[in-house]
Coordinates of C-alpha atoms in Angstrom, one line a residue:
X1 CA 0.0 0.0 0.0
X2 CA 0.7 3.5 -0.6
X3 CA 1.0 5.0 3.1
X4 CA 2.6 8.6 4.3
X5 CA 2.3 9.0 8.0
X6 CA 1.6 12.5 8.2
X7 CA 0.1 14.9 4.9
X8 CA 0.3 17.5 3.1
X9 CA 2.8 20.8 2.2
X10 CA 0.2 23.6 1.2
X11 CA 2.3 26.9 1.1
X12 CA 5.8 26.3 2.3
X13 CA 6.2 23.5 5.1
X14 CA 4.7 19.9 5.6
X15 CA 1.3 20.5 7.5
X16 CA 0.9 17.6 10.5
X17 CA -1.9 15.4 8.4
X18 CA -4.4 14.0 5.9
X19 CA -6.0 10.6 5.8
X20 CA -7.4 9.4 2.8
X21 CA -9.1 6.0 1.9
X22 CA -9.5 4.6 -1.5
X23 CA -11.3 1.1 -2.1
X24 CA -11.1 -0.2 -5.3
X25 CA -13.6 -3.8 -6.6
X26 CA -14.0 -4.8 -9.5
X27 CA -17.1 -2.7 -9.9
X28 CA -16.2 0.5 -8.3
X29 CA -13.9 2.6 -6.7
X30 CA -14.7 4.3 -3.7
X31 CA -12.4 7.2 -2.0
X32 CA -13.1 9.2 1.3
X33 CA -11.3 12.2 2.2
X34 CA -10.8 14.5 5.4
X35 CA -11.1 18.2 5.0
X36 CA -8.2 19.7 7.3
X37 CA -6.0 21.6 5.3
X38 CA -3.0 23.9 7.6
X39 CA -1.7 26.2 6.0
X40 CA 2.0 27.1 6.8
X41 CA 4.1 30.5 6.5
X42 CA 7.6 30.6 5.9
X43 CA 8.0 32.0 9.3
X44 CA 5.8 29.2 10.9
X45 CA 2.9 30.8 11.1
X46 CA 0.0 28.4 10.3
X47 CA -3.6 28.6 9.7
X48 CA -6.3 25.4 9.4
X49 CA -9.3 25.7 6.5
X50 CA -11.5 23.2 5.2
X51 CA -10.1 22.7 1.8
X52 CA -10.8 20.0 -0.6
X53 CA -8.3 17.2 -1.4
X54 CA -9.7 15.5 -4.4
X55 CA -8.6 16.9 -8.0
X56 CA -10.5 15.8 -11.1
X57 CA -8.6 16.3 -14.5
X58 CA -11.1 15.7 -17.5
X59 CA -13.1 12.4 -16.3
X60 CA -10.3 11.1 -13.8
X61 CA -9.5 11.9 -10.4
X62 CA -6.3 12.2 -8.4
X63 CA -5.5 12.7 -4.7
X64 CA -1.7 14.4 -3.4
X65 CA -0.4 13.6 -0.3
X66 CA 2.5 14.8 1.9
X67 CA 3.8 17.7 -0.5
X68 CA 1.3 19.0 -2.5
X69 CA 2.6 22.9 -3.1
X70 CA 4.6 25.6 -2.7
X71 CA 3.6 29.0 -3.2
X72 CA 7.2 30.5 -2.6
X73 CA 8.5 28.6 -5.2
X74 CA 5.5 28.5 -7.7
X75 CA 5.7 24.9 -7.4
X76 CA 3.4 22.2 -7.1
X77 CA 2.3 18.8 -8.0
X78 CA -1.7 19.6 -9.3
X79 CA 0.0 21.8 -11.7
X80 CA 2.5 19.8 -12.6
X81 CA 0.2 16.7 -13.4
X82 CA -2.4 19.5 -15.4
X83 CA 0.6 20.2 -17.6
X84 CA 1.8 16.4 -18.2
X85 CA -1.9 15.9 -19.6
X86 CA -3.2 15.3 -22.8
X87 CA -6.6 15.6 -23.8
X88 CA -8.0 12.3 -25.6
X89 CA -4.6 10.6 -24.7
X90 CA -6.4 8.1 -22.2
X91 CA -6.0 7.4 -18.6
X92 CA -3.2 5.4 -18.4
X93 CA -0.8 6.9 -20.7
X94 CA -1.9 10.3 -19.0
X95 CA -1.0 9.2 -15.3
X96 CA 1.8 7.9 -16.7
X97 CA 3.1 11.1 -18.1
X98 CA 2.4 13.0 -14.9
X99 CA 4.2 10.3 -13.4
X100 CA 7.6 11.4 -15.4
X101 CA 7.2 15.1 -14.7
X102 CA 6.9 14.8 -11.2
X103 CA 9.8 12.6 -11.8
X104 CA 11.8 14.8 -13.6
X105 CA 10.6 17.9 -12.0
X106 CA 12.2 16.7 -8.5
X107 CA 15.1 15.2 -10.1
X108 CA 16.0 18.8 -11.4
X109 CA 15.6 19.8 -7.4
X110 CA 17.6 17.2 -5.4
X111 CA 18.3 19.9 -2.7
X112 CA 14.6 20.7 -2.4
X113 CA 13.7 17.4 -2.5
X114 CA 16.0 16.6 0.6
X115 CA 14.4 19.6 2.0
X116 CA 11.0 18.7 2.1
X117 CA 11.8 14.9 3.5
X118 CA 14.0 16.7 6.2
X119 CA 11.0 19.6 7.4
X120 CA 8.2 16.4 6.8
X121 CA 10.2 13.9 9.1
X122 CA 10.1 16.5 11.7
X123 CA 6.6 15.9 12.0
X124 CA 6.8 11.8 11.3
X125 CA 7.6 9.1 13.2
X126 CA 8.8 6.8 12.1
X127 CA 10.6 8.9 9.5
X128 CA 10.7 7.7 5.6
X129 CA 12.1 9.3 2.5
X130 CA 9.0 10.1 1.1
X131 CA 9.2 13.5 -0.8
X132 CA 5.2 13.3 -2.2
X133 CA 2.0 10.2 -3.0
X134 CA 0.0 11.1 -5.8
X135 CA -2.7 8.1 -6.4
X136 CA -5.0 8.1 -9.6
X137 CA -8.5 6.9 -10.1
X138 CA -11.0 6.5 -12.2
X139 CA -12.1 4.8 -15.2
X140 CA -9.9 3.7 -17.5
X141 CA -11.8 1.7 -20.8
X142 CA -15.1 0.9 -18.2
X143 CA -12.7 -0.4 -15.7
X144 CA -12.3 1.0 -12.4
X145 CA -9.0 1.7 -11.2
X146 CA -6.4 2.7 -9.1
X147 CA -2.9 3.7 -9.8
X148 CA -0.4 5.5 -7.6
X149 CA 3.3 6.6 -7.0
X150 CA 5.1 7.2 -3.8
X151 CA 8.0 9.5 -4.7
X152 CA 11.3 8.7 -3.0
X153 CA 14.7 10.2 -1.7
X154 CA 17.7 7.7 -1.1
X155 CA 19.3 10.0 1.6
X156 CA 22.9 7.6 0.8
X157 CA 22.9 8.1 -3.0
X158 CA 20.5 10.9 -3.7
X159 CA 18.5 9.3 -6.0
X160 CA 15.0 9.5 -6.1
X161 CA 12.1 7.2 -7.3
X162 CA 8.8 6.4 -7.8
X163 CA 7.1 3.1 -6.6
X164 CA 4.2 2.3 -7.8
X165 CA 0.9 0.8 -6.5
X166 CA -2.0 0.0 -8.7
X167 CA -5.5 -2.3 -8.6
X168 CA -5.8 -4.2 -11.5
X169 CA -1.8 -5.1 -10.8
X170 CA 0.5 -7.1 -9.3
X171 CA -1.0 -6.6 -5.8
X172 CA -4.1 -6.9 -6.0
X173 CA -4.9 -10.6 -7.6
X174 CA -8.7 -10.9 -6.7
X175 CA -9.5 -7.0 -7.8
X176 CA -10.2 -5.8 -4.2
X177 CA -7.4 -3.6 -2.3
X178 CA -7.5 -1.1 0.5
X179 CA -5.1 1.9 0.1
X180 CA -4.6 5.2 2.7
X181 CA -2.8 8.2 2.1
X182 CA -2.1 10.1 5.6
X183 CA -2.8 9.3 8.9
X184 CA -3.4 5.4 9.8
X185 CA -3.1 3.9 13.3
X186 CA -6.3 3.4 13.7
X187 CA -7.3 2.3 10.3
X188 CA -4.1 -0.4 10.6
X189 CA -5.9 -1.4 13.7
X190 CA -9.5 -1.9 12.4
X191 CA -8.2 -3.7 9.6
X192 CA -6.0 -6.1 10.9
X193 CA -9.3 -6.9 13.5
X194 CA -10.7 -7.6 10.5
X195 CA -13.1 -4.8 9.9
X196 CA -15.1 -5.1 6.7
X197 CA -18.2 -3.6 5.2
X198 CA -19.6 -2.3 1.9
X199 CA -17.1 0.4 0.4
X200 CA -18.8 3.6 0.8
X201 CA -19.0 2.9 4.5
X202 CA -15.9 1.4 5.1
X203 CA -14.3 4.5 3.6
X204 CA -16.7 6.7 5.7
X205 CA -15.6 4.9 8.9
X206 CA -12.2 4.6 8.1
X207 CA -11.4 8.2 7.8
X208 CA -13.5 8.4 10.9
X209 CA -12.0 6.9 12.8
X210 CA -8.8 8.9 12.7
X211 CA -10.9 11.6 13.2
X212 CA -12.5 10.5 16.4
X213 CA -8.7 9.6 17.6
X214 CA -7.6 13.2 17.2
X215 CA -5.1 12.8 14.4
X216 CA -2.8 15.5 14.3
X217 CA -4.1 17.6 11.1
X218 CA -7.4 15.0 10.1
X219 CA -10.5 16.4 11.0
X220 CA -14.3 16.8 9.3
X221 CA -16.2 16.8 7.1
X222 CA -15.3 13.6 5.0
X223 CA -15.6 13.9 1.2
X224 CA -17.0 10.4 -0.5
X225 CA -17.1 10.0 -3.9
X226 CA -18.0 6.7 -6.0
X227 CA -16.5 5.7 -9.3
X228 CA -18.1 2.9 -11.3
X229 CA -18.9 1.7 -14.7
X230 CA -22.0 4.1 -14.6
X231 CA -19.8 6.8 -14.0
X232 CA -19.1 8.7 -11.0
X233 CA -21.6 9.7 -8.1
X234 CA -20.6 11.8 -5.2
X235 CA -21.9 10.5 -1.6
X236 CA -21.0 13.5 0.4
X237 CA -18.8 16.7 -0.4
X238 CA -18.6 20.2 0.4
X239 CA -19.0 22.7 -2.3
X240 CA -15.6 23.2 -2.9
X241 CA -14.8 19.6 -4.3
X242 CA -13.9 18.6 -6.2
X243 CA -10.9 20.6 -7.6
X244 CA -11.2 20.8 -10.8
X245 CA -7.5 21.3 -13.3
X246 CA -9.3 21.2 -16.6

């Protein structure tokens, strides 16, 4: 699975969290979404808004975690994927080619990349290399998917990579699979009980139940939208989501 312990860099520093679920079947994919978004300065000031976090470019959908932008640099993933993509080019090869220029884009910044895995392990524990998660979904020819990159720094070599995660794929041999972006404890702990139930309210109760253990940075209300071979239907969502890049 595709897991970052702690969220999202709005303006210039990693924010404390995010948690967001995604369920893909066979027939549908399912994602749920907290609404905390804190906002930090470059002198440390902060500020917490309900912001959306789900993006939609032309039919698909895509959710950011850990760094998502910075506004003193002009920089940010959502643009960077907007630019990558092609209209009529498909899903697939689209996610792919915003796969390569997020790629690219951080491999032209090694000392920024190290930078934002050294101010976001301040907040993790335990600390990874992650530099950003982008995860993908949608349909792609009437199948639902999901399809996601965790973006890497190897602090030894400096190289930086993208490992992916996908349902249909490798991991996922019977079409079902469970991925979270953000906060988790208490969804690795529901799980592993063996919590189950139908999508939409597994997702709902997932992301609640970080909420109701006072993750730093996770908070209401959840967004839940539903992607299936009729097309997609949101649940719940406040009337900023989604945000849309077309």
């Amino acid at each position: 699975m595709l897991v970052i312990l702690f969220g999202a860099l709005f303006l210039a520093l990693p924010i404390l969290g995010t948690t967001i679920v995604l369920i893909r079947t066979p027939d549908q994919v399912v994602v749920a979404a907290d609404s905390v978004g804190t906002f930090v300065a470059p002198g440390g000031m902060t500020k917490v808004e309900s912001v959306c976090k789900v993006y939609q470019i032309e039919e698909q959908y895509f959710v950011v975690g850990n760094f998502v932008n910075d506004a003193r640099n002009g920089f940010g993933v959502p643009v960077l994927v907007r630019n990558a993509w092609r209209k009529g080019d498909g899903a697939q090869k689209n996610v792919e080619a915003a796969r390569d220029a997020i790629l690219a884009e951080f491999r032209s910044r090694p000392l920024y990349a190290r930078e934002i895995v050294q101010e976001s392990n301040k907040t993790k524990y335990p600390p990874d290399n992650v530099i950003t998660t982008v995860v993908f979904f949608g349909l792609h020819e009437k199948i639902p998917f999901v399809r996601g990159w965790a973006f890497e720094l190897n602090q030894e070599s400096g190289e930086i990579t993208a490992t992916e995660d996908a349902c249909p794929g490798p991991n996922c041999p019977n079409g079902v699979r469970l991925f979270w972006v953000g906060q988790h404890a208490n969804i690795q702990k529901l799980v592993a009980g063996g919590f189950r139930g139908a999508p939409v309210d597994t997702a709902r109760s997932l992301v609640q139940a970080e909420i109701d253990n006072h993750a730093p940075g996770v908070g209401g209300p959840i967004d839940i939208i539903e992607i299936s071979t009729g097309g997609s239907r949101w649940v719940q969502k406040k009337e900023s989501c989604p945000i849309v890049l077309n």
